Amino acid sequence: MGCGGRHAFLRSVGGAVLAVSILPASVSAAGQAPLFDVPAQPLPSALRALARQGRVQVLFPAERLEGRRSRAVVGRLETTRAFDLALADAGFAARRVDSRTFVIVSRAQPSSPPPIEAPPADLEPIQVVARRAEIDEISRRGATDLDAPTSVRSLSREDMERGAAQNLSEALGDLPGMTVINTGRSFIGGIDSASRGEGLYTAYRGLNAEYNLSMINGVSVAQGLPYSRGVQLNLLPPDAFQTVVVHKTGRADLDGDFIGAALDFQTPGPTDPSQSPWTAMAVAGRIETRSRDYGEASLGEAVRIEHGRRLGAQGQFGLYLAAAHEDRSFVNSELAGVMAAQNDRGWAYAVSGSAAGGAPDADRPQEGLVQTSLNVGVSSGRSRLQNYALALDWRAAPGLDVRLNATHAQARTEQNSTFSQVVSGAQSWIDDGSGVYRLSVQDLSTRVWYETNPDNVSLSTLSLTADAVSDRWRLTPYLFASLGESGRPDHLEASAWVNQKDGYNTARTSRPFGGVTVTYRDGLPVPQWPQSVFDDLNHAGTVLLARRAGQRTEQFSEQMRYGGGFGLTFTPKRGPWRSLRMGAKLGRSDRDLTDRNWTNAFFGDVYQTAGLTWEALGIAKGTYAEVFPGLYDWSIPRVDHDRLEALFEANRTAASFNTCGVLYVNNLNCNSQSGHETVQAVYVMATHAVGVWETQFGLRQERTRIANRFWVMPDTSNVETPGEWGASRSGYDKLLPSLNLSYRPDDRSVWRAAAWRSYSRPAFMQLGGGVTTETVDGVTTVTRGNPDLKSADAWNLDLAHQTWLPGGGALSLSAYAKRIDHYLYESGSSLDVGVVPQEAAVTVVMPRNGGRGDTRGLELEWSQPLGDLFDLGGQASLDLNLSRQWSRVDLGEILGRSQPMLNAPEWLGNAELAYAQGRAAAYLSLNYTGAYLSAYDVLEAEGDWDNLWVRSLTRLDARARWRFDQQTRLDIIVTNLTGAYSYWAHVGRNSMALSDVVDSGRRVAVSLRTIF
């Protein structure tokens, strides 16, 4: 039984679904040709039945077969002949990919197809005993993408298992044009999230994550992040999905609010594989080498169980269940120079042309930068992930299928970071006698800072679909729901300073200094501090004075998305119109956001005691011997988180609650927001085919209404008064045409062209952020969301060519261009994306649309069998992809008229060399991500030079596989063989003086999977 049945819901929303049926490789136990008994019926179900009875697998683009019917196939036939007979009237043909795999492809249909007679029952038996090699998965994938009705790129479970990805975000990085992002600007961001050493989001074709549409089994998933429409993908394991389909072009039956890509993550169904019942189990273990550098074990483990079966006399009921648990631990190194520059004004110019300390060259302000304050630390944590899936299908009657899909994934991450801090005091520039003014930092404050970065995320989806086929008509009604949650439940901060001052500590001062604090080696800062500073850091637990009794932030965000719709398809019996489709969809989403803060008094004041240290309070227990092994060798305290949390709770008072002011009602509500969004959509589309040409026309109308409720804070400059709830409304009405054209000169190649209109709605926070008013020195500043923001609207053009090459290789070339009006970008919780000029002593700070943006690109994919390169009796293959991207956007006078888009590297590339011999296979993978702009104006300096850039990264991974038999295999994976830094960001494209660096070492994982 093929997979196409379980994915009919996806076809109803326009997914180009690749149906797969898997059975053992032998033709039959007796060595005879298979015995077929498949009556005439809808073509997809006939192909699945033929695959089951023929004990082969068949891949076909299910959406293109809608409404087609098969001929009856009865008798003992060779499998190819059986497919030919079933497809005689359908305009398709079966082409063999390997010994047990067929792909259904288009063929030019004559006006009157000649009849095909069933052959005699007794044919010469054909026995196929060859087993496909793992390497052939590349060709298998290429065959399905080649015949899809629009430009798609599919990633199979086998593809994802071949790589070294630890989550779905990283697995997508193997695709051309896909950038894996390991930091963000929401609850977790900057170096904190990067120090976890894993991919969190994906950007596609020069557009950030919020420009993608993410689906699970065709359901547009809820976006749980508070300030972005992006979806955090690190909580989804790659082996939870049978196929990932990347829709590169828009279609009328897909939601229209994406400009990047529509990503459909499809879970397995009841019939994968089709032995019934079947059970699969996988166990894995891992170790992080950076953890060992700190003397920590940091082991991890994972277990996954799947079960599928068919029930009923005719197998009309299908069941699939999956459950997985994963536990990861890490201890990684952090150099947080950008954080020090932002939070502590930890930067300056080493030399200047005046005592004011300005840039030595006004035309090149990046030159001469030097770090004056520095943060270096250790980030440790643990992530516990759970993943569940349920799929049910019921063939209620001939031509009527009902399907239920449910998924749930959650990740609970505890992350604690401890930083050694050296913060510069007063600065001056002194004339050296030659007219050059040199920097002199007068004193240094030694500190330790501790913060937690908890991250609790979950994502659930549910869909119920009916698929009714009658003659040439097909009706597919469906219901869906999705819940996304993102929380930072107990973010806790504490610090200890050498110069702490409170009611009981007044005499301690910063360490005296004079001169420049660091020099540089290999682009990294080398401290030039006096020995007293190193002594403070090495004995921080007993020397530095405890500051506050903790500061705590609680943040929660969720979105519930639900609705329903239908699709109706008519397939003419004759003529050039292949299919006519129409449909409608009604969806609603509700979201809530809360953010609250508590700040306790100083420890000295609370306990009325001077000289309290972390060690005396029980907060510090031991040390890490080296703060950044191999780079910085002083020690840093290990923090007892439970003790710190207990001290915070013991000393929290009513006065600690200080989210926004003094009054309880304001602190409770000032950072709270709720809202709902209603989207109504209707579409029509038609497919026209004449000979080798196929054209898909589409038109979609989407009407969106968004309502937000938020807190309005009055001006607190004099006396704070209670605020009140405010509301805003926004609306978007979009007419979205699409055109997809395919030219198939033969069954080995296709040329495509597509043009479509799409858009991306602003994030809720940008539309309805709360209102605050503040007056300083007679100037009033109002900060608020902007309900009048326009959506980012895009015209998109895509050209592509795919072809098989001599010798079994495949080649794909793509070119794309996108013009975006009213560009928007994610700015986290900040609302100062553009500032209205001051008028009448009032400045209004709110999000504003950018101007026009353009992104263009070229993509190449090439896969080629290489034969026995090593003369050992095996087979090698090479898989290569390369992407070149250009992007520019107008952000206005403040941020720059011509800036690259966020997270859009100019170059991306992947290469994999595979070699298989007998039961063994080995893979060597190289991933390259070019430098890209990560955030605008991070120092808020004059000009547009102070953008944050992520340095290019090259990572080399290896995997070895051993098959004990057809059911059981062992895999060993080593990531980052060269030990490259996993993250390196710096202020200014051509300067590394102010850098954030993460070293997460290597990862070794071993997994064992068996099917029984």
PDB file of N, CA, C and O in Angstrom, residues 193-243:
ATOM      1  N   SER A 193      21.719  32.336  22.518  1.00  0.00           N
ATOM      2  CA  SER A 193      21.188  31.214  21.747  1.00  0.00           C
ATOM      3  C   SER A 193      22.259  30.571  20.888  1.00  0.00           C
ATOM      4  O   SER A 193      22.283  29.351  20.708  1.00  0.00           O
ATOM      5  N   ALA A 194      23.195  31.375  20.365  1.00  0.00           N
ATOM      6  CA  ALA A 194      24.263  30.802  19.549  1.00  0.00           C
ATOM      7  C   ALA A 194      25.135  29.850  20.356  1.00  0.00           C
ATOM      8  O   ALA A 194      25.671  28.874  19.812  1.00  0.00           O
ATOM      9  N   SER A 195      25.285  30.114  21.669  1.00  0.00           N
ATOM     10  CA  SER A 195      26.159  29.276  22.483  1.00  0.00           C
ATOM     11  C   SER A 195      25.581  27.896  22.748  1.00  0.00           C
ATOM     12  O   SER A 195      26.256  27.050  23.329  1.00  0.00           O
ATOM     13  N   ARG A 196      24.358  27.641  22.324  1.00  0.00           N
ATOM     14  CA  ARG A 196      23.812  26.289  22.429  1.00  0.00           C
ATOM     15  C   ARG A 196      24.381  25.371  21.352  1.00  0.00           C
ATOM     16  O   ARG A 196      24.247  24.154  21.437  1.00  0.00           O
ATOM     17  N   GLY A 197      24.965  25.955  20.317  1.00  0.00           N
ATOM     18  CA  GLY A 197      25.644  25.147  19.311  1.00  0.00           C
ATOM     19  C   GLY A 197      24.727  24.354  18.427  1.00  0.00           C
ATOM     20  O   GLY A 197      25.076  23.252  17.992  1.00  0.00           O
ATOM     21  N   GLU A 198      23.542  24.880  18.098  1.00  0.00           N
ATOM     22  CA  GLU A 198      22.618  24.174  17.222  1.00  0.00           C
ATOM     23  C   GLU A 198      21.864  25.177  16.368  1.00  0.00           C
ATOM     24  O   GLU A 198      21.708  26.341  16.725  1.00  0.00           O
ATOM     25  N   GLY A 199      21.371  24.712  15.205  1.00  0.00           N
ATOM     26  CA  GLY A 199      20.554  25.556  14.359  1.00  0.00           C
ATOM     27  C   GLY A 199      19.168  25.741  14.938  1.00  0.00           C
ATOM     28  O   GLY A 199      18.578  24.798  15.466  1.00  0.00           O
ATOM     29  N   LEU A 200      18.635  26.966  14.834  1.00  0.00           N
ATOM     30  CA  LEU A 200      17.312  27.264  15.373  1.00  0.00           C
ATOM     31  C   LEU A 200      16.295  27.582  14.293  1.00  0.00           C
ATOM     32  O   LEU A 200      15.136  27.177  14.389  1.00  0.00           O
ATOM     33  N   TYR A 201      16.706  28.307  13.265  1.00  0.00           N
ATOM     34  CA  TYR A 201      15.793  28.763  12.219  1.00  0.00           C
ATOM     35  C   TYR A 201      16.444  28.528  10.853  1.00  0.00           C
ATOM     36  O   TYR A 201      17.644  28.237  10.758  1.00  0.00           O
ATOM     37  N   THR A 202      15.648  28.685   9.811  1.00  0.00           N
ATOM     38  CA  THR A 202      16.192  28.631   8.454  1.00  0.00           C
ATOM     39  C   THR A 202      15.673  29.822   7.650  1.00  0.00           C
ATOM     40  O   THR A 202      14.505  30.210   7.767  1.00  0.00           O
ATOM     41  N   ALA A 203      16.568  30.405   6.883  1.00  0.00           N
ATOM     42  CA  ALA A 203      16.217  31.463   5.940  1.00  0.00           C
ATOM     43  C   ALA A 203      16.398  30.911   4.536  1.00  0.00           C
ATOM     44  O   ALA A 203      17.284  30.093   4.287  1.00  0.00           O
ATOM     45  N   TYR A 204      15.545  31.344   3.602  1.00  0.00           N
ATOM     46  CA  TYR A 204      15.573  30.767   2.255  1.00  0.00           C
ATOM     47  C   TYR A 204      15.661  31.874   1.212  1.00  0.00           C
ATOM     48  O   TYR A 204      14.923  32.854   1.259  1.00  0.00           O
ATOM     49  N   ARG A 205      16.604  31.688   0.307  1.00  0.00           N
ATOM     50  CA  ARG A 205      16.769  32.584  -0.831  1.00  0.00           C
ATOM     51  C   ARG A 205      16.853  34.053  -0.417  1.00  0.00           C
ATOM     52  O   ARG A 205      16.189  34.932  -0.973  1.00  0.00           O
ATOM     53  N   GLY A 206      17.678  34.318   0.599  1.00  0.00           N
ATOM     54  CA  GLY A 206      17.933  35.686   0.996  1.00  0.00           C
ATOM     55  C   GLY A 206      16.845  36.313   1.840  1.00  0.00           C
ATOM     56  O   GLY A 206      16.877  37.520   2.076  1.00  0.00           O
ATOM     57  N   LEU A 207      15.893  35.502   2.332  1.00  0.00           N
ATOM     58  CA  LEU A 207      14.800  36.044   3.127  1.00  0.00           C
ATOM     59  C   LEU A 207      14.759  35.331   4.467  1.00  0.00           C
ATOM     60  O   LEU A 207      14.888  34.112   4.546  1.00  0.00           O
ATOM     61  N   ASN A 208      14.554  36.106   5.526  1.00  0.00           N
ATOM     62  CA  ASN A 208      14.613  35.582   6.876  1.00  0.00           C
ATOM     63  C   ASN A 208      13.482  34.596   7.154  1.00  0.00           C
ATOM     64  O   ASN A 208      12.548  34.437   6.367  1.00  0.00           O
ATOM     65  N   ALA A 209      13.531  33.941   8.341  1.00  0.00           N
ATOM     66  CA  ALA A 209      12.607  32.849   8.651  1.00  0.00           C
ATOM     67  C   ALA A 209      11.150  33.287   8.618  1.00  0.00           C
ATOM     68  O   ALA A 209      10.265  32.484   8.267  1.00  0.00           O
ATOM     69  N   GLU A 210      10.850  34.543   8.987  1.00  0.00           N
ATOM     70  CA  GLU A 210       9.447  34.961   9.026  1.00  0.00           C
ATOM     71  C   GLU A 210       8.828  35.084   7.637  1.00  0.00           C
ATOM     72  O   GLU A 210       7.612  35.239   7.514  1.00  0.00           O
ATOM     73  N   TYR A 211       9.629  34.988   6.587  1.00  0.00           N
ATOM     74  CA  TYR A 211       9.096  35.032   5.232  1.00  0.00           C
ATOM     75  C   TYR A 211       8.763  33.633   4.687  1.00  0.00           C
ATOM     76  O   TYR A 211       8.333  33.499   3.550  1.00  0.00           O
ATOM     77  N   ASN A 212       8.974  32.589   5.485  1.00  0.00           N
ATOM     78  CA  ASN A 212       8.628  31.228   5.081  1.00  0.00           C
ATOM     79  C   ASN A 212       7.266  30.848   5.631  1.00  0.00           C
ATOM     80  O   ASN A 212       6.815  31.361   6.654  1.00  0.00           O
ATOM     81  N   LEU A 213       6.617  29.912   4.961  1.00  0.00           N
ATOM     82  CA  LEU A 213       5.398  29.275   5.443  1.00  0.00           C
ATOM     83  C   LEU A 213       5.773  27.866   5.875  1.00  0.00           C
ATOM     84  O   LEU A 213       6.297  27.086   5.082  1.00  0.00           O
ATOM     85  N   SER A 214       5.525  27.536   7.147  1.00  0.00           N
ATOM     86  CA  SER A 214       5.859  26.215   7.676  1.00  0.00           C
ATOM     87  C   SER A 214       4.578  25.422   7.894  1.00  0.00           C
ATOM     88  O   SER A 214       3.631  25.919   8.519  1.00  0.00           O
ATOM     89  N   MET A 215       4.564  24.186   7.395  1.00  0.00           N
ATOM     90  CA  MET A 215       3.404  23.314   7.521  1.00  0.00           C
ATOM     91  C   MET A 215       3.855  21.951   8.039  1.00  0.00           C
ATOM     92  O   MET A 215       4.974  21.518   7.762  1.00  0.00           O
ATOM     93  N   ILE A 216       2.993  21.292   8.775  1.00  0.00           N
ATOM     94  CA  ILE A 216       3.170  19.890   9.138  1.00  0.00           C
ATOM     95  C   ILE A 216       1.952  19.151   8.621  1.00  0.00           C
ATOM     96  O   ILE A 216       0.821  19.447   9.012  1.00  0.00           O
ATOM     97  N   ASN A 217       2.173  18.222   7.715  1.00  0.00           N
ATOM     98  CA  ASN A 217       1.086  17.484   7.070  1.00  0.00           C
ATOM     99  C   ASN A 217       0.052  18.434   6.474  1.00  0.00           C
ATOM    100  O   ASN A 217      -1.154  18.208   6.556  1.00  0.00           O
ATOM    101  N   GLY A 218       0.542  19.507   5.867  1.00  0.00           N
ATOM    102  CA  GLY A 218      -0.338  20.450   5.197  1.00  0.00           C
ATOM    103  C   GLY A 218      -0.971  21.480   6.088  1.00  0.00           C
ATOM    104  O   GLY A 218      -1.635  22.398   5.595  1.00  0.00           O
ATOM    105  N   VAL A 219      -0.791  21.397   7.414  1.00  0.00           N
ATOM    106  CA  VAL A 219      -1.373  22.359   8.341  1.00  0.00           C
ATOM    107  C   VAL A 219      -0.387  23.502   8.552  1.00  0.00           C
ATOM    108  O   VAL A 219       0.759  23.272   8.965  1.00  0.00           O
ATOM    109  N   SER A 220      -0.807  24.725   8.286  1.00  0.00           N
ATOM    110  CA  SER A 220       0.029  25.892   8.554  1.00  0.00           C
ATOM    111  C   SER A 220       0.176  26.025  10.058  1.00  0.00           C
ATOM    112  O   SER A 220      -0.795  26.258  10.776  1.00  0.00           O
ATOM    113  N   VAL A 221       1.407  25.863  10.552  1.00  0.00           N
ATOM    114  CA  VAL A 221       1.610  25.732  11.991  1.00  0.00           C
ATOM    115  C   VAL A 221       1.499  27.081  12.689  1.00  0.00           C
ATOM    116  O   VAL A 221       1.735  28.131  12.101  1.00  0.00           O
ATOM    117  N   ALA A 222       1.128  27.019  13.961  1.00  0.00           N
ATOM    118  CA  ALA A 222       1.073  28.216  14.790  1.00  0.00           C
ATOM    119  C   ALA A 222       2.482  28.746  15.029  1.00  0.00           C
ATOM    120  O   ALA A 222       3.435  27.980  15.161  1.00  0.00           O
ATOM    121  N   GLN A 223       2.585  30.061  15.094  1.00  0.00           N
ATOM    122  CA  GLN A 223       3.879  30.729  15.297  1.00  0.00           C
ATOM    123  C   GLN A 223       3.935  31.228  16.732  1.00  0.00           C
ATOM    124  O   GLN A 223       3.409  32.278  17.057  1.00  0.00           O
ATOM    125  N   GLY A 224       4.579  30.455  17.595  1.00  0.00           N
ATOM    126  CA  GLY A 224       4.562  30.747  19.010  1.00  0.00           C
ATOM    127  C   GLY A 224       5.480  31.871  19.445  1.00  0.00           C
ATOM    128  O   GLY A 224       5.360  32.363  20.572  1.00  0.00           O
ATOM    129  N   LEU A 225       6.417  32.295  18.596  1.00  0.00           N
ATOM    130  CA  LEU A 225       7.344  33.354  18.990  1.00  0.00           C
ATOM    131  C   LEU A 225       6.594  34.658  19.218  1.00  0.00           C
ATOM    132  O   LEU A 225       5.638  34.966  18.509  1.00  0.00           O
ATOM    133  N   PRO A 226       7.026  35.464  20.181  1.00  0.00           N
ATOM    134  CA  PRO A 226       6.258  36.665  20.529  1.00  0.00           C
ATOM    135  C   PRO A 226       6.395  37.815  19.545  1.00  0.00           C
ATOM    136  O   PRO A 226       5.469  38.588  19.355  1.00  0.00           O
ATOM    137  N   TYR A 227       7.571  37.953  18.920  1.00  0.00           N
ATOM    138  CA  TYR A 227       7.840  39.134  18.118  1.00  0.00           C
ATOM    139  C   TYR A 227       8.078  38.809  16.642  1.00  0.00           C
ATOM    140  O   TYR A 227       8.535  39.670  15.899  1.00  0.00           O
ATOM    141  N   SER A 228       7.805  37.614  16.232  1.00  0.00           N
ATOM    142  CA  SER A 228       8.144  37.205  14.882  1.00  0.00           C
ATOM    143  C   SER A 228       7.135  36.198  14.377  1.00  0.00           C
ATOM    144  O   SER A 228       6.515  35.464  15.153  1.00  0.00           O
ATOM    145  N   ARG A 229       6.981  36.136  13.052  1.00  0.00           N
ATOM    146  CA  ARG A 229       6.175  35.098  12.420  1.00  0.00           C
ATOM    147  C   ARG A 229       7.029  33.897  12.015  1.00  0.00           C
ATOM    148  O   ARG A 229       6.552  32.987  11.361  1.00  0.00           O
ATOM    149  N   GLY A 230       8.288  33.897  12.398  1.00  0.00           N
ATOM    150  CA  GLY A 230       9.140  32.745  12.132  1.00  0.00           C
ATOM    151  C   GLY A 230       8.757  31.573  13.024  1.00  0.00           C
ATOM    152  O   GLY A 230       8.059  31.716  14.030  1.00  0.00           O
ATOM    153  N   VAL A 231       9.243  30.393  12.660  1.00  0.00           N
ATOM    154  CA  VAL A 231       8.980  29.173  13.426  1.00  0.00           C
ATOM    155  C   VAL A 231      10.320  28.571  13.833  1.00  0.00           C
ATOM    156  O   VAL A 231      11.190  28.332  12.994  1.00  0.00           O
ATOM    157  N   GLN A 232      10.482  28.339  15.142  1.00  0.00           N
ATOM    158  CA  GLN A 232      11.695  27.740  15.681  1.00  0.00           C
ATOM    159  C   GLN A 232      11.652  26.243  15.386  1.00  0.00           C
ATOM    160  O   GLN A 232      10.764  25.534  15.828  1.00  0.00           O
ATOM    161  N   LEU A 233      12.646  25.729  14.634  1.00  0.00           N
ATOM    162  CA  LEU A 233      12.609  24.355  14.144  1.00  0.00           C
ATOM    163  C   LEU A 233      13.521  23.407  14.902  1.00  0.00           C
ATOM    164  O   LEU A 233      13.551  22.217  14.581  1.00  0.00           O
ATOM    165  N   ASN A 234      14.252  23.887  15.894  1.00  0.00           N
ATOM    166  CA  ASN A 234      15.182  22.995  16.579  1.00  0.00           C
ATOM    167  C   ASN A 234      14.476  21.956  17.434  1.00  0.00           C
ATOM    168  O   ASN A 234      15.079  20.957  17.834  1.00  0.00           O
ATOM    169  N   LEU A 235      13.190  22.127  17.736  1.00  0.00           N
ATOM    170  CA  LEU A 235      12.480  21.141  18.532  1.00  0.00           C
ATOM    171  C   LEU A 235      11.979  19.964  17.697  1.00  0.00           C
ATOM    172  O   LEU A 235      11.426  19.004  18.251  1.00  0.00           O
ATOM    173  N   LEU A 236      12.171  19.996  16.379  1.00  0.00           N
ATOM    174  CA  LEU A 236      11.686  18.930  15.501  1.00  0.00           C
ATOM    175  C   LEU A 236      12.854  18.059  15.053  1.00  0.00           C
ATOM    176  O   LEU A 236      13.763  18.538  14.381  1.00  0.00           O
ATOM    177  N   PRO A 237      12.855  16.763  15.392  1.00  0.00           N
ATOM    178  CA  PRO A 237      13.945  15.879  14.950  1.00  0.00           C
ATOM    179  C   PRO A 237      13.748  15.458  13.498  1.00  0.00           C
ATOM    180  O   PRO A 237      12.616  15.245  13.050  1.00  0.00           O
ATOM    181  N   PRO A 238      14.824  15.321  12.737  1.00  0.00           N
ATOM    182  CA  PRO A 238      14.672  14.956  11.320  1.00  0.00           C
ATOM    183  C   PRO A 238      13.985  13.612  11.112  1.00  0.00           C
ATOM    184  O   PRO A 238      13.213  13.444  10.168  1.00  0.00           O
ATOM    185  N   ASP A 239      14.270  12.621  11.991  1.00  0.00           N
ATOM    186  CA  ASP A 239      13.704  11.295  11.760  1.00  0.00           C
ATOM    187  C   ASP A 239      12.229  11.207  12.114  1.00  0.00           C
ATOM    188  O   ASP A 239      11.628  10.141  12.029  1.00  0.00           O
ATOM    189  N   ALA A 240      11.601  12.328  12.495  1.00  0.00           N
ATOM    190  CA  ALA A 240      10.163  12.341  12.726  1.00  0.00           C
ATOM    191  C   ALA A 240       9.377  12.500  11.430  1.00  0.00           C
ATOM    192  O   ALA A 240       8.150  12.361  11.432  1.00  0.00           O
ATOM    193  N   PHE A 241      10.074  12.777  10.317  1.00  0.00           N
ATOM    194  CA  PHE A 241       9.383  13.093   9.074  1.00  0.00           C
ATOM    195  C   PHE A 241       9.802  12.148   7.953  1.00  0.00           C
ATOM    196  O   PHE A 241      10.975  11.806   7.829  1.00  0.00           O
ATOM    197  N   GLN A 242       8.827  11.760   7.162  1.00  0.00           N
ATOM    198  CA  GLN A 242       9.087  10.904   6.013  1.00  0.00           C
ATOM    199  C   GLN A 242       9.648  11.706   4.850  1.00  0.00           C
ATOM    200  O   GLN A 242      10.537  11.260   4.141  1.00  0.00           O
ATOM    201  N   THR A 243       9.109  12.911   4.678  1.00  0.00           N
ATOM    202  CA  THR A 243       9.520  13.762   3.562  1.00  0.00           C
ATOM    203  C   THR A 243       9.364  15.224   3.958  1.00  0.00           C
ATOM    204  O   THR A 243       8.436  15.578   4.684  1.00  0.00           O
TER     205      THR A 243
END
